[in-house]
Short mmCIF file of C-alpha atoms and ligand atoms in Angstrom, two decimals:
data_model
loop_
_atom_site.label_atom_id
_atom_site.label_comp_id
_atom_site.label_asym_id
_atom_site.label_seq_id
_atom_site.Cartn_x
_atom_site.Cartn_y
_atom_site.Cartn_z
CA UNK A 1 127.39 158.39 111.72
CA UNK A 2 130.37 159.84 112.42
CA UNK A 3 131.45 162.65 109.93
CA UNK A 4 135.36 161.28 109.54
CA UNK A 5 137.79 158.55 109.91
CA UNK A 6 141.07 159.00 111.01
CA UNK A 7 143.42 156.20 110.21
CA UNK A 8 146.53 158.07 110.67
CA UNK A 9 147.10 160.85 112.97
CA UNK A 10 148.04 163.56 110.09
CA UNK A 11 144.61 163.44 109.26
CA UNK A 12 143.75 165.20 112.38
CA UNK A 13 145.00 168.61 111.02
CA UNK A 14 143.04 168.51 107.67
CA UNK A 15 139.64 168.35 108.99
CA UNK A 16 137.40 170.71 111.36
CA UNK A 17 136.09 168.40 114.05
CA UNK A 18 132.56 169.89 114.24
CA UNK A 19 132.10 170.81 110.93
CA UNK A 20 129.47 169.11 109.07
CA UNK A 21 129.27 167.12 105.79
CA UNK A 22 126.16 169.22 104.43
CA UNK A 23 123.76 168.03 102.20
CA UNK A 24 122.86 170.98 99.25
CA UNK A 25 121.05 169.68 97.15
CA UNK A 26 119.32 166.70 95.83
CA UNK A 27 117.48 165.97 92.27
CA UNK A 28 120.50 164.51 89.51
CA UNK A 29 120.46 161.54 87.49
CA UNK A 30 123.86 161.55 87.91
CA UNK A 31 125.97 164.33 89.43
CA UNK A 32 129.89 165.17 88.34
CA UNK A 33 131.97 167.59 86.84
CA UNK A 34 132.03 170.25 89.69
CA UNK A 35 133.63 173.76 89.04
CA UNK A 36 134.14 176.70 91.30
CA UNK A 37 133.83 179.97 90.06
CA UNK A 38 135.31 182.35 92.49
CA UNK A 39 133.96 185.54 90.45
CA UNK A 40 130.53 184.51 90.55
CA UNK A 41 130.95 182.67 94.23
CA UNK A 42 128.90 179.93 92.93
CA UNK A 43 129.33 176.23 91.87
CA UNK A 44 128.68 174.81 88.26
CA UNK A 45 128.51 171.04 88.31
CA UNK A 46 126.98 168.16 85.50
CA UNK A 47 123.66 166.20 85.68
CA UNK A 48 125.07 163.92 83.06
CA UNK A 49 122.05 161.90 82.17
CA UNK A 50 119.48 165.24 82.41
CA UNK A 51 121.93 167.20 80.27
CA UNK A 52 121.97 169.60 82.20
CA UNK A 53 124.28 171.76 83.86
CA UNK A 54 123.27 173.15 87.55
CA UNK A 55 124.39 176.10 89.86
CA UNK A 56 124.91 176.72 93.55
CA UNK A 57 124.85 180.17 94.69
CA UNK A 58 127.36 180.07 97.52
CA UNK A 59 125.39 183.69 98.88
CA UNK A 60 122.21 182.31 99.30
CA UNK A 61 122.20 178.53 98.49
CA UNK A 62 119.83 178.81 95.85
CA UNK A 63 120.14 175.70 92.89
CA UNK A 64 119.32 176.83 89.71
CA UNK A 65 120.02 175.27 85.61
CA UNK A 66 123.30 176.90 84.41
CA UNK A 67 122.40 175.27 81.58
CA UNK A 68 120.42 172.78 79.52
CA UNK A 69 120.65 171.33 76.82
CA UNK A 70 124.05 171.34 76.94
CA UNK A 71 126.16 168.43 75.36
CA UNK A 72 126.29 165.67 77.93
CA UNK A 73 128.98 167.68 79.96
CA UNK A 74 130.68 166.05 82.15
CA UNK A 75 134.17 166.87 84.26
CA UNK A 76 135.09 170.75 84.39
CA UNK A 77 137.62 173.13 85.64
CA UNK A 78 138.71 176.10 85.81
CA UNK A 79 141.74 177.89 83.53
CA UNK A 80 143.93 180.43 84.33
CA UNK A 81 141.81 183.21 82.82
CA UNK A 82 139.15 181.95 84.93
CA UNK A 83 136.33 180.59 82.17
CA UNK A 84 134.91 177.22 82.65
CA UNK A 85 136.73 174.40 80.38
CA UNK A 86 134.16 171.36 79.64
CA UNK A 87 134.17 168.04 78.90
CA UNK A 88 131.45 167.05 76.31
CA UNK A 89 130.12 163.67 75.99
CA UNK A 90 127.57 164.55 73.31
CA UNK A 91 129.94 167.10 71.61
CA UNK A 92 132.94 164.48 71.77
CA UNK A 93 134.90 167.73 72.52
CA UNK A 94 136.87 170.46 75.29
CA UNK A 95 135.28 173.24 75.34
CA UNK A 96 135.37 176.74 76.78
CA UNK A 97 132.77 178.94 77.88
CA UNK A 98 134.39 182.40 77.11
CA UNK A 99 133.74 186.10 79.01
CA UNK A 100 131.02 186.81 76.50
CA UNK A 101 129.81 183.75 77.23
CA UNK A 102 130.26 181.66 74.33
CA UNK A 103 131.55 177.82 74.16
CA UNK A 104 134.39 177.85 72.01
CA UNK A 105 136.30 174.64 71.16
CA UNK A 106 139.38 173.67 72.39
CA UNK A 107 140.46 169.94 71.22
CA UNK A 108 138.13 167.94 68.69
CA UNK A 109 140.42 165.46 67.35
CA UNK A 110 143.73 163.30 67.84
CA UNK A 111 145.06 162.43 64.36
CA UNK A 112 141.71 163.04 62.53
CA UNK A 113 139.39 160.83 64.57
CA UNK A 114 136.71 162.46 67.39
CA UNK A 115 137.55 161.74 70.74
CA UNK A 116 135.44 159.40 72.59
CA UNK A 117 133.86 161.05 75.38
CA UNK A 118 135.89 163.64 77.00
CA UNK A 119 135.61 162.33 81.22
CA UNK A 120 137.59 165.07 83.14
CA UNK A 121 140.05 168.19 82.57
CA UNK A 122 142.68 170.03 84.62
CA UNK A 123 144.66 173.14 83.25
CA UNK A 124 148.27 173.37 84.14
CA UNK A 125 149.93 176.29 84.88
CA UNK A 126 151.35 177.01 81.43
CA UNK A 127 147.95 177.30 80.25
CA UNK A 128 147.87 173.63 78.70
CA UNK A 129 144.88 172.02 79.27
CA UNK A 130 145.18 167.83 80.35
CA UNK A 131 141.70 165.96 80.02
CA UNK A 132 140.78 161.96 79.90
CA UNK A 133 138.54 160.21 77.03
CA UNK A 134 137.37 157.26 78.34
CA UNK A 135 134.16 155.71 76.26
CA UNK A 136 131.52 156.44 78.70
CA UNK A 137 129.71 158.91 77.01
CA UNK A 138 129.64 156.55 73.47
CA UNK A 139 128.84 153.03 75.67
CA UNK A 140 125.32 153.56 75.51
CA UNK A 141 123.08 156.86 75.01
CA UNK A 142 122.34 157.35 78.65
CA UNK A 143 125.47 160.18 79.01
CA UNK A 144 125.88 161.00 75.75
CA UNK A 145 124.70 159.61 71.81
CA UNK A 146 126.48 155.33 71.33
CA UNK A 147 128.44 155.68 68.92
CA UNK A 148 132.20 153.69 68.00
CA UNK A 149 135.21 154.73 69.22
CA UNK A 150 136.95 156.19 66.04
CA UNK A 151 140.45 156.36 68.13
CA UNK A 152 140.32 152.97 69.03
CA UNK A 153 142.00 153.43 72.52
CA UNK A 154 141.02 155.55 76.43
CA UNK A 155 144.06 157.98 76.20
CA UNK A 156 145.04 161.32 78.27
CA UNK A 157 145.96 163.97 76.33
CA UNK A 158 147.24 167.34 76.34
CA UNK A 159 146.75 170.36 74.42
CA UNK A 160 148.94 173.05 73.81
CA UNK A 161 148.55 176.65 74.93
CA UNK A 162 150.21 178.38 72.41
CA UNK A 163 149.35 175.98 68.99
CA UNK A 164 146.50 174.12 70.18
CA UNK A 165 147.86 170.51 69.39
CA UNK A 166 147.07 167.80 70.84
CA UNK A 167 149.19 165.24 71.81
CA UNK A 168 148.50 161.80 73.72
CA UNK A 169 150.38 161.75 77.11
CA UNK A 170 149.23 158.53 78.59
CA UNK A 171 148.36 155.83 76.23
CA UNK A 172 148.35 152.47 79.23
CA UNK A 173 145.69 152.76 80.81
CA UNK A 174 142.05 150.70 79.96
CA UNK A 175 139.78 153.88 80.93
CA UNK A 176 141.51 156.72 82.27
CA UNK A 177 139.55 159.12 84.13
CA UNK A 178 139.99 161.63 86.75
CA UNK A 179 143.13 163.01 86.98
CA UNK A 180 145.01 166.74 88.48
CA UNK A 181 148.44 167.70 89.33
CA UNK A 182 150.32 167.38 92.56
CA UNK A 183 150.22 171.11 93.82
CA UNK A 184 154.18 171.68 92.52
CA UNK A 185 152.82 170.14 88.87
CA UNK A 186 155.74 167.23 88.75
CA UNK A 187 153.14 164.46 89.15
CA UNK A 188 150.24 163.36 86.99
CA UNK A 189 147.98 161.54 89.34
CA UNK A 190 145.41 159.81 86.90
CA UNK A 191 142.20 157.06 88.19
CA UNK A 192 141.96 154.27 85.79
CA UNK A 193 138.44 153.09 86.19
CA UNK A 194 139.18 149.82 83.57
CA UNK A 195 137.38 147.04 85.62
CA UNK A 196 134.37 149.02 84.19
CA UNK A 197 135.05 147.13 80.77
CA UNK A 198 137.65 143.95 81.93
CA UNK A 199 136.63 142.51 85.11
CA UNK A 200 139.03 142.20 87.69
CA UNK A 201 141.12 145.35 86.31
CA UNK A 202 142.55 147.02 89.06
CA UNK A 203 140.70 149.66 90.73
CA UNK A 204 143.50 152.62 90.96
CA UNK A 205 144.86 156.35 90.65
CA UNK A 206 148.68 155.93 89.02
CA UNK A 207 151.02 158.42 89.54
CA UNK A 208 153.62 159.80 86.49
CA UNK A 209 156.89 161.73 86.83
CA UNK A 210 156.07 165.02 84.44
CA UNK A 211 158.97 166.07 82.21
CA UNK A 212 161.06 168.85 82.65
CA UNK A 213 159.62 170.73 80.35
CA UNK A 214 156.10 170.03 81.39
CA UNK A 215 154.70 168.04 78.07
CA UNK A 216 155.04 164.51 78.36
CA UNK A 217 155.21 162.00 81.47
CA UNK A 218 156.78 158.53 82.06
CA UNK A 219 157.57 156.31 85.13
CA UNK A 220 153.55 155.71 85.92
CA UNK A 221 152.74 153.30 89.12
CA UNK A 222 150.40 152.66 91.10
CA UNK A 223 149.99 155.54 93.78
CA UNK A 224 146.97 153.96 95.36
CA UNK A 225 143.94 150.71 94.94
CA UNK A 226 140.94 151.22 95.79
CA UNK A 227 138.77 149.27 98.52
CA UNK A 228 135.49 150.71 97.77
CA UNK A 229 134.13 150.37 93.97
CA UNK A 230 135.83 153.40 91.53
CA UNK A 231 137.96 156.59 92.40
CA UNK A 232 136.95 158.65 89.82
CA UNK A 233 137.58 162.29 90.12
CA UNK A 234 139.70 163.89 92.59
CA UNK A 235 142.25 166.95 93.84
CA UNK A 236 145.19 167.88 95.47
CA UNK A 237 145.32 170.10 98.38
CA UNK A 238 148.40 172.49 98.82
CA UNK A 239 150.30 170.18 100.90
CA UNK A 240 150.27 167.67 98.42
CA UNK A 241 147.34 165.54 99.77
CA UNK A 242 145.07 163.44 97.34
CA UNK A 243 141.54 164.48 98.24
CA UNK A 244 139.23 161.55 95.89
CA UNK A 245 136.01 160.42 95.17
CA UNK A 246 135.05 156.33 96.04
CA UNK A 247 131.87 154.28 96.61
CA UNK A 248 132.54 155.07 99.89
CA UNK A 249 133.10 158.91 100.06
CA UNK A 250 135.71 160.46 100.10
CA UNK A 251 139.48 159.35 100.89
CA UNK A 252 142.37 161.67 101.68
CA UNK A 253 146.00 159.86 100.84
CA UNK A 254 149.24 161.66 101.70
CA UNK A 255 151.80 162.10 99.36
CA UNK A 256 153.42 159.10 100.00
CA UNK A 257 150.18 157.21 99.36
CA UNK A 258 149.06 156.48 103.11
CA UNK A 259 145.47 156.47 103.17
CA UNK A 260 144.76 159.18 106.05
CA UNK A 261 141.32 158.97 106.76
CA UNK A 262 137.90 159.09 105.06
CA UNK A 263 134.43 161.21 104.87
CA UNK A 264 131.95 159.20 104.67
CA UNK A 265 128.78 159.68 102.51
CA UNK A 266 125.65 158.44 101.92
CA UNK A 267 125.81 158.20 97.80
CA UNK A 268 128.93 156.94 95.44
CA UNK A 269 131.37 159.94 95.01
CA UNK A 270 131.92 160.94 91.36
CA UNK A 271 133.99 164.11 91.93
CA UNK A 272 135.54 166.45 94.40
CA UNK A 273 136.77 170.04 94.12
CA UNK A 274 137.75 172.88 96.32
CA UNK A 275 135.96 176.20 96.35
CA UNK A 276 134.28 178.84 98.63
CA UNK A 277 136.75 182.28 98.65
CA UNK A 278 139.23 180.48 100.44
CA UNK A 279 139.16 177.27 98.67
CA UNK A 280 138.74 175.38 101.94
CA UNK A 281 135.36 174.23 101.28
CA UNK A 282 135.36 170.96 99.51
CA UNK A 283 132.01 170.52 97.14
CA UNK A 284 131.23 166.33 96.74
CA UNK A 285 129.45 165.15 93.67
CA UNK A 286 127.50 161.94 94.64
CA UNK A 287 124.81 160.31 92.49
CA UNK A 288 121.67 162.14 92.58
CA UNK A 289 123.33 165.15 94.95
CA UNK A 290 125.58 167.72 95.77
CA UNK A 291 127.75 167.97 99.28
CA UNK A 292 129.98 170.22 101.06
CA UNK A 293 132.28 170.10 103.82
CA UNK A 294 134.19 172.39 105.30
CA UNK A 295 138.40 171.57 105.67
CA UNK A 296 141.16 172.95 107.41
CA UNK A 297 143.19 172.77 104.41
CA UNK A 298 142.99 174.29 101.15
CA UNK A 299 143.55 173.63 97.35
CA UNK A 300 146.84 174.71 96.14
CA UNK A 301 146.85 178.08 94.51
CA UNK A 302 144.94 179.95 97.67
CA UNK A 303 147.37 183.03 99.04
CA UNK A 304 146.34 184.32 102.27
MG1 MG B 1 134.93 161.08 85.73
#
């Protein structure tokens, strides 16, 4: 099997011909949520179903539990302090594990009603933090505790740096779910994985214009359909190129939403993100394990 698929010649400069999708580990119910921690040099990522959070050392490759039980975490990143924001199913929360390592809460309710099931996070660089709360983690008790929705609705919202509030920043979508910023922040890219709960929903990430003053968004459309089951989590290199998770692999799109080639891999991609000291290695959620391959290209934020 070959390790890539070029379908348009700017593809050719993002990958490293003989480098190797790597398999790292293998063991999850269901793996998502990765988070690099550059500090550390090691990976945090979700067994959802296990409750359970694991670690790769990036010095030695050991696997170890970061953490269990833990909430039904599921997507992660990283802010700009450099602690580890959470998505809880089981918690219905964003959290933060702080530098004396603590989880502290960040967002617990929109208009006094618990979130579903918080699905993924990204922090922008004002220090607000963006996350999706799709019902996953309510549907049924296998990620999380069934419960109702108390909201009523699968919303992205966004919470505040300075006052904490929490405001609801894209409301038309069935199930939003992954989501990040283009590398300059003025686009919301955000996967609506919908056909989950109304057959035939399109399988898609949208793209929205972000405001000028870097709250709100409007203008959504599609940015890209998917031909192989869900995109679900995904990132954006430094040249603006939309590195995401299918049934698949994983599919790179260019900016201007030409698909430019794929990685293939053996188990459904839940989640991508960049890490290793350069952020040029690219860590793959899928299933029951944990990938890596090595890009010429790197997430945004890297200085040489
Ligand atoms: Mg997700």
């Amino acid at each position: 099997m070959s390790d890539y698929i070029v379908l348009d010649p700017r593809f050719e400069a993002l990958f490293i011909g003989h480098a190797k999708l790597e398999k790292l580990w293998t063991g999850c119910r269901w793996a998502e949520g990765p988070v690099y921690v550059p500090a550390g040099k090691y990976l945090v990522w979700s067994d959802i179903p296990n409750d359970r959070l694991m670690r790769y050392d990036e010095t030695d490759g050991g696997v170890s539990v970061f953490a269990h039980p833990v909430g039904y975490h599921n997507g992660h990143t990283l802010d700009r302090e450099g602690r580890i924001v959470s998505c809880e199913h089981g918690g219905r929360r964003v959290s933060r594990i702080d530098h004396d390592g603590r989880t502290r809460a960040i967002a617990t309710h929109y208009d006094g009603k618990r979130f579903n099931s918080p699905n993924d996070v990204v922090v922008k660089s004002d220090g607000s933090v963006w996350f999706s709360d799709p019902t996953y983690g309510i549907d049924t008790s296998y990620e999380g505790d069934a419960a109702p929705s108390e909201i009523g609705a699968s919303n992205v919202y966004r919470v505040d740096a300075a006052t904490g509030a929490v405001t609801a920043v894209v409301t038309d979508m069935v199930r939003p779910n992954g989501l990040a910023f283009s590398a300059d922040e003025q686009t919301l890219y955000v996967a609506d994985t919908g056909a989950s709960h109304v057959p035939g929903h399109p399988r898609v990430i949208r793209a929205y214009d972000v405001s000028a003053d870097g709250r709100t968004v409007a203008n959504g459309r599609v940015f890209a359909e998917s031909d192989a089951g869900f995109y679900d989590g995904f990132r954006v290199d430094w040249k603006e190129n939309i590195w995401t998770s299918t049934a698949a692999g994983v599919y790179c799109y260019a900016k201007d939403g030409t698909l430019l080639g794929k990685i293939p891999v053996p188990e459904i991609v839940s989640n991508v993100t960049f890490g290793g000291p350069k952020l040029n290695r690219l860590y793959i959620t899928g299933q029951t394990s944990l990938y890596s391959i090595f890009l010429a290209t790197h997430a945004a934020g890297w200085k040489a």
